[in-house]
Coordinates of C-alpha atoms and ligand atoms in Angstrom, one line a residue:
I187 CA 137.6 229.8 236.1
D188 CA 135.1 231.8 234.1
K189 CA 135.5 234.7 236.5
L190 CA 139.2 234.5 236.0
K191 CA 138.8 234.5 232.2
S192 CA 136.5 237.5 232.1
G193 CA 138.7 239.3 234.7
L194 CA 141.8 238.9 232.5
E195 CA 140.0 239.9 229.2
K196 CA 141.8 243.2 228.8
T197 CA 145.2 241.7 229.5
K198 CA 144.5 238.8 227.1
K199 CA 143.6 241.3 224.3
Q200 CA 146.7 243.4 224.8
F201 CA 149.0 240.4 225.3
V202 CA 148.1 237.0 223.9
D203 CA 145.6 238.2 221.2
S204 CA 148.2 240.8 219.9
F205 CA 150.8 238.1 219.9
S206 CA 148.6 235.7 217.9
S207 CA 147.6 238.3 215.3
I208 CA 151.2 239.4 214.7
S209 CA 152.6 235.9 214.3
F210 CA 149.7 234.5 212.3
G211 CA 150.7 233.5 208.8
R212 CA 154.3 234.7 209.2
K213 CA 157.4 232.7 208.9
I214 CA 159.7 232.6 212.0
D215 CA 162.5 235.0 211.4
E216 CA 164.3 237.9 213.2
E217 CA 161.8 240.4 211.9
L218 CA 159.0 238.4 213.6
F219 CA 161.0 238.3 216.9
E220 CA 161.4 242.1 216.7
D221 CA 157.6 242.5 216.3
I222 CA 157.0 240.1 219.1
E223 CA 159.3 242.1 221.3
M224 CA 157.3 245.2 220.8
I225 CA 154.1 243.4 221.7
L226 CA 155.5 242.0 224.9
L227 CA 156.9 245.5 225.9
K228 CA 153.5 247.0 225.2
A229 CA 151.9 244.4 227.3
D230 CA 154.0 245.6 230.3
V231 CA 156.1 242.4 230.4
G232 CA 159.2 244.5 231.0
V233 CA 162.6 244.6 229.3
K234 CA 164.3 241.8 231.2
A235 CA 161.5 239.3 231.1
T236 CA 160.8 240.1 227.4
E237 CA 164.4 239.4 226.6
E238 CA 164.3 236.1 228.4
I239 CA 161.1 235.1 226.6
I240 CA 162.4 236.1 223.2
D241 CA 165.6 234.2 223.7
F242 CA 163.5 231.1 224.7
L243 CA 161.3 231.5 221.6
R244 CA 164.3 231.9 219.3
E245 CA 166.2 228.9 220.7
E246 CA 163.3 226.5 221.1
S247 CA 161.8 227.2 217.7
K248 CA 165.2 226.4 216.2
R249 CA 165.7 223.3 218.3
R250 CA 162.2 222.0 217.4
R251 CA 162.6 223.1 213.8
L252 CA 159.4 225.2 213.8
K253 CA 158.6 227.3 210.7
D254 CA 155.3 228.9 211.2
G255 CA 154.7 231.9 213.5
E256 CA 151.5 230.4 214.9
Q257 CA 153.6 227.6 216.5
L258 CA 155.3 230.2 218.7
K259 CA 152.1 230.6 220.7
E260 CA 152.4 227.2 222.3
L261 CA 156.1 228.0 223.2
L262 CA 155.0 231.3 224.8
K263 CA 152.4 229.5 226.8
E264 CA 155.0 227.0 228.0
K265 CA 157.4 229.7 229.0
L266 CA 154.8 231.8 230.9
Y267 CA 153.8 228.8 232.8
E268 CA 157.4 227.9 233.7
I269 CA 158.0 231.4 235.0
L270 CA 154.7 231.8 236.9
K271 CA 154.7 228.5 238.6
E272 CA 157.8 229.6 240.5
C273 CA 155.6 232.2 242.2
E274 CA 152.8 229.8 243.3
S275 CA 152.6 229.0 247.0
P276 CA 149.7 228.5 249.4
L277 CA 149.2 230.6 252.5
N278 CA 151.2 229.4 255.5
L279 CA 148.8 229.5 258.4
G280 CA 151.1 227.8 260.9
E281 CA 150.2 225.1 263.4
E282 CA 148.7 227.1 266.1
R283 CA 145.4 229.1 266.3
P284 CA 144.9 231.9 265.5
A285 CA 146.7 232.1 262.2
V286 CA 147.9 235.7 261.7
I287 CA 148.0 237.5 258.4
L288 CA 149.3 241.0 258.2
F289 CA 148.4 243.1 255.1
L290 CA 150.6 245.9 253.8
G291 CA 150.2 248.3 250.9
I292 CA 149.7 251.9 250.0
N293 CA 146.3 253.5 250.2
G294 CA 144.1 252.7 247.4
S295 CA 145.9 249.5 246.5
G296 CA 142.8 247.4 247.5
K297 CA 144.1 246.3 250.9
T298 CA 140.9 246.7 252.9
T299 CA 138.8 245.1 250.1
T300 CA 141.2 242.2 250.0
V301 CA 141.0 241.7 253.8
G302 CA 137.2 241.8 253.5
K303 CA 137.0 239.3 250.7
L304 CA 139.4 236.9 252.3
A305 CA 137.5 237.2 255.6
A306 CA 134.3 236.3 253.8
Q307 CA 135.9 233.3 252.2
F308 CA 137.3 232.0 255.5
V309 CA 134.0 232.4 257.2
K310 CA 132.3 230.6 254.4
D311 CA 134.7 227.7 255.1
G312 CA 133.5 227.6 258.7
K313 CA 136.4 229.6 260.3
S314 CA 136.0 232.2 262.9
V315 CA 137.7 235.4 261.7
V316 CA 138.9 238.5 263.5
L317 CA 139.7 241.7 261.7
A318 CA 142.2 244.1 263.3
A319 CA 141.7 247.7 262.3
A320 CA 145.4 248.7 262.6
D321 CA 145.1 251.4 260.0
T322 CA 144.3 253.9 262.8
F323 CA 145.6 256.8 260.7
R324 CA 142.4 257.3 258.7
A325 CA 139.0 257.2 260.4
A326 CA 137.5 256.2 257.1
A327 CA 139.7 253.1 257.0
I328 CA 138.3 251.9 260.3
D329 CA 134.7 252.5 259.0
Q330 CA 135.4 250.7 255.8
L331 CA 136.7 247.6 257.6
E332 CA 133.7 247.6 259.8
V333 CA 131.4 247.4 256.8
W334 CA 133.4 244.4 255.6
A335 CA 133.3 242.8 259.0
E336 CA 129.5 243.0 258.9
R337 CA 129.3 241.7 255.4
A338 CA 131.7 238.9 256.0
K339 CA 130.3 238.0 259.5
A340 CA 133.7 238.5 261.1
R341 CA 134.4 240.1 264.4
I342 CA 136.3 243.4 264.4
V343 CA 138.8 244.8 266.9
K344 CA 139.2 248.6 266.6
H345 CA 140.4 251.5 268.7
S346 CA 139.8 255.2 268.1
P347 CA 141.5 257.0 265.1
G348 CA 145.1 258.0 265.9
S349 CA 145.7 255.3 268.4
D350 CA 148.7 253.0 268.4
P351 CA 148.3 250.3 265.6
A352 CA 150.4 247.8 267.7
A353 CA 147.9 248.1 270.5
V354 CA 145.0 247.2 268.2
V355 CA 147.1 244.2 267.0
Y356 CA 147.7 243.2 270.6
D357 CA 144.0 243.3 271.4
A358 CA 143.0 241.4 268.3
V359 CA 145.5 238.6 268.6
N360 CA 145.1 238.3 272.3
S361 CA 141.3 238.1 272.2
A362 CA 141.4 235.7 269.3
K363 CA 143.8 233.5 271.3
S364 CA 141.6 233.5 274.4
R365 CA 138.4 232.9 272.4
G366 CA 139.9 230.3 270.2
D367 CA 139.3 232.1 266.9
D368 CA 140.9 230.6 263.8
I369 CA 142.3 233.6 261.9
V370 CA 143.3 237.2 262.5
L371 CA 143.5 239.5 259.5
I372 CA 145.3 242.8 260.1
D373 CA 144.7 245.9 258.0
T374 CA 147.6 248.3 258.4
A375 CA 148.1 252.0 257.3
G376 CA 149.4 252.6 253.8
R377 CA 151.6 255.5 254.7
L378 CA 155.0 255.5 253.1
H379 CA 156.3 259.0 253.7
T380 CA 159.4 257.7 255.4
K381 CA 160.8 254.3 255.2
E382 CA 162.1 254.6 258.8
H383 CA 158.6 255.2 260.1
L384 CA 157.3 252.3 258.1
I385 CA 160.0 250.0 259.4
K386 CA 159.5 251.1 263.0
E387 CA 155.7 250.6 262.8
L388 CA 155.9 247.2 261.2
Q389 CA 158.6 246.0 263.6
K390 CA 156.5 247.0 266.5
I391 CA 153.5 245.2 265.1
K392 CA 155.5 242.1 264.4
R393 CA 157.1 242.1 267.9
T394 CA 153.6 242.4 269.4
I395 CA 152.4 239.3 267.5
K396 CA 155.6 237.4 268.4
K397 CA 155.2 238.1 272.0
L398 CA 151.7 236.6 272.0
M399 CA 152.5 233.8 269.6
P400 CA 156.2 233.0 269.5
D401 CA 156.0 229.9 267.3
Q402 CA 153.5 231.2 264.8
P403 CA 154.6 232.3 261.4
V404 CA 153.2 235.7 260.3
E405 CA 152.2 235.8 256.7
T406 CA 153.0 239.3 255.6
I407 CA 151.1 240.1 252.5
L408 CA 151.8 243.1 250.3
V409 CA 148.8 244.3 248.3
L410 CA 149.7 245.7 244.9
D411 CA 147.4 247.6 242.5
G412 CA 147.5 245.7 239.2
T413 CA 146.5 248.8 237.2
I414 CA 149.8 250.4 237.7
G415 CA 151.6 247.5 236.1
Q416 CA 155.3 247.3 236.4
N417 CA 155.4 250.5 238.5
S418 CA 154.3 248.3 241.4
I419 CA 157.8 246.6 241.4
N420 CA 159.5 249.7 242.8
Q421 CA 156.8 250.2 245.4
A422 CA 157.2 246.6 246.4
K423 CA 160.9 247.0 246.8
I424 CA 160.4 249.7 249.5
F425 CA 158.2 247.4 251.5
K426 CA 160.5 244.5 251.0
E427 CA 163.4 246.6 252.4
A428 CA 161.2 247.6 255.4
T429 CA 160.1 244.1 256.4
D430 CA 160.1 240.4 255.4
V431 CA 157.3 240.2 252.9
T432 CA 156.1 236.6 252.5
G433 CA 153.4 237.1 249.8
I434 CA 151.8 239.3 247.3
V435 CA 148.3 240.0 246.2
I436 CA 147.8 241.7 242.9
T437 CA 144.4 243.5 242.8
K438 CA 142.2 245.0 240.1
L439 CA 143.5 242.8 237.2
D440 CA 140.0 243.1 235.8
G441 CA 140.4 246.8 235.3
T442 CA 143.7 246.8 233.3
A443 CA 145.5 245.7 230.2
K444 CA 148.7 245.7 232.2
G445 CA 148.3 242.2 233.7
G446 CA 151.4 241.1 231.7
A447 CA 153.3 242.9 234.5
I448 CA 152.7 239.8 236.7
I449 CA 155.7 238.3 234.8
P450 CA 158.3 240.8 235.9
I451 CA 156.7 241.1 239.3
C452 CA 157.1 237.4 239.8
K453 CA 160.6 237.3 238.3
E454 CA 162.1 240.4 240.0
L455 CA 160.6 240.3 243.4
K456 CA 160.8 236.6 243.9
I457 CA 157.9 236.7 246.4
P458 CA 155.1 234.2 246.1
I459 CA 151.9 235.6 244.6
K460 CA 149.2 234.3 247.0
F461 CA 146.0 235.8 245.4
I462 CA 144.9 237.9 242.5
G463 CA 141.9 240.2 242.5
V464 CA 139.8 240.1 239.3
G465 CA 136.7 242.1 240.4
E466 CA 134.9 243.7 243.3
G467 CA 132.8 240.7 244.4
I468 CA 133.8 238.4 247.3
E469 CA 134.5 235.5 245.0
D470 CA 136.7 237.7 242.8
L471 CA 139.8 237.2 245.0
Q472 CA 141.3 234.0 243.8
P473 CA 144.3 231.9 245.0
F474 CA 147.0 232.4 242.4
D475 CA 147.2 229.3 240.2
A476 CA 149.8 229.6 237.4
K477 CA 148.2 227.0 235.2
A478 CA 144.7 228.5 235.5
F479 CA 146.1 232.0 234.9
V480 CA 148.0 231.0 231.8
D481 CA 145.0 228.9 230.5
A482 CA 142.7 231.9 231.0
L483 CA 145.0 234.1 228.9
F484 CA 145.4 231.5 226.1
D485 CA 141.9 230.0 225.9
Ligands
LIG270 P1 143.0 250.4 250.4 O1 143.0 251.9 250.5 O2 144.3 249.8 250.0 O3 142.4 249.7 251.6 O4 142.0 250.1 249.2 P2 140.5 249.7 249.1 O5 140.3 248.3 249.6 O6 139.7 250.7 249.7 O7 140.3 249.6 247.5 C1 140.3 250.7 246.7 C2 139.4 250.5 245.5 O8 139.7 249.4 244.7 C3 137.9 250.2 246.0 O9 137.0 250.9 245.2 C4 137.8 248.7 245.7 O10 136.5 248.3 245.5 C5 138.7 248.5 244.5 N1 139.2 247.2 244.3 C6 139.9 246.4 245.2 N2 140.2 245.2 244.6 C7 139.7 245.2 243.4 C8 139.7 244.3 242.3 O11 140.2 243.2 242.3 N3 139.0 244.6 241.1 C9 138.4 245.9 241.0 N4 137.8 246.2 239.9 N5 138.4 246.8 242.0 C10 139.0 246.4 243.2

């Protein structure tokens, strides 16, 4: 919880602290709502979500006969929690072993780091973990995953650079199945030059998994860079059109004041947020908990 709080410091300043200082000592009127609107937009909450929040503040403050601007803070907190709890959902690891989690996202979003952190957490929980180096496009990506495998004490399955990602996935899942491993985490390439290419590659990977494990759900997790704020929504839409994305990770929230974008990300994409990244350490990848998130912003 402390890690979460310090990780969200910049967003808290830009968002909740600005909200508090603009409403402090003011009476509730249209002028105040206009000022609040500016604050929310600056905090990267986005036009639609801002409108919804302002409407809620306006109606609820009237209904509850509130007079003082300070009282709006509690309402804002309630509303954020109501929005964000819709996006809470634990990982679905299925009934069989291994569980398979496929990671997508453009280069630099924090994909490999997320895979590494998650591997370390599963290993800590006593699970045996296999990392599949299916980003065969960049040699550096394979090397980086290898460093994480060592750090996390996970096994890695890799082929040489340039080889077929689906073949890596086949070997990883197949070997995990025969050795009785618990979890396979698949790191894929972040190339997005053409949507057709992305679709083909992801379909092939998913077909490969299905062939080996027909009844197993495949969590398909899109990793989004939190520092680009709302811009990640358009990026996510491209992936969402290419394949069935079942979850999101928002990384690097510690390095940005744009964490308010989590609200439009949640509302517009309607994909569960599985984890958030609030730092570079292993423990800095946290399951997304709407209440803890909102509390960290408002404390
Ligand atoms: P990939 O290209 O998508 O695999 O991205 P990487 O995993 O290589 O991450 C890119 C950079 O982001 C690295 O320097 C990571 O250490 C950094 N990074 C990833 N997640 C976080 C996070 O939650 N917080 C911070 N501060 N940095 C992160």
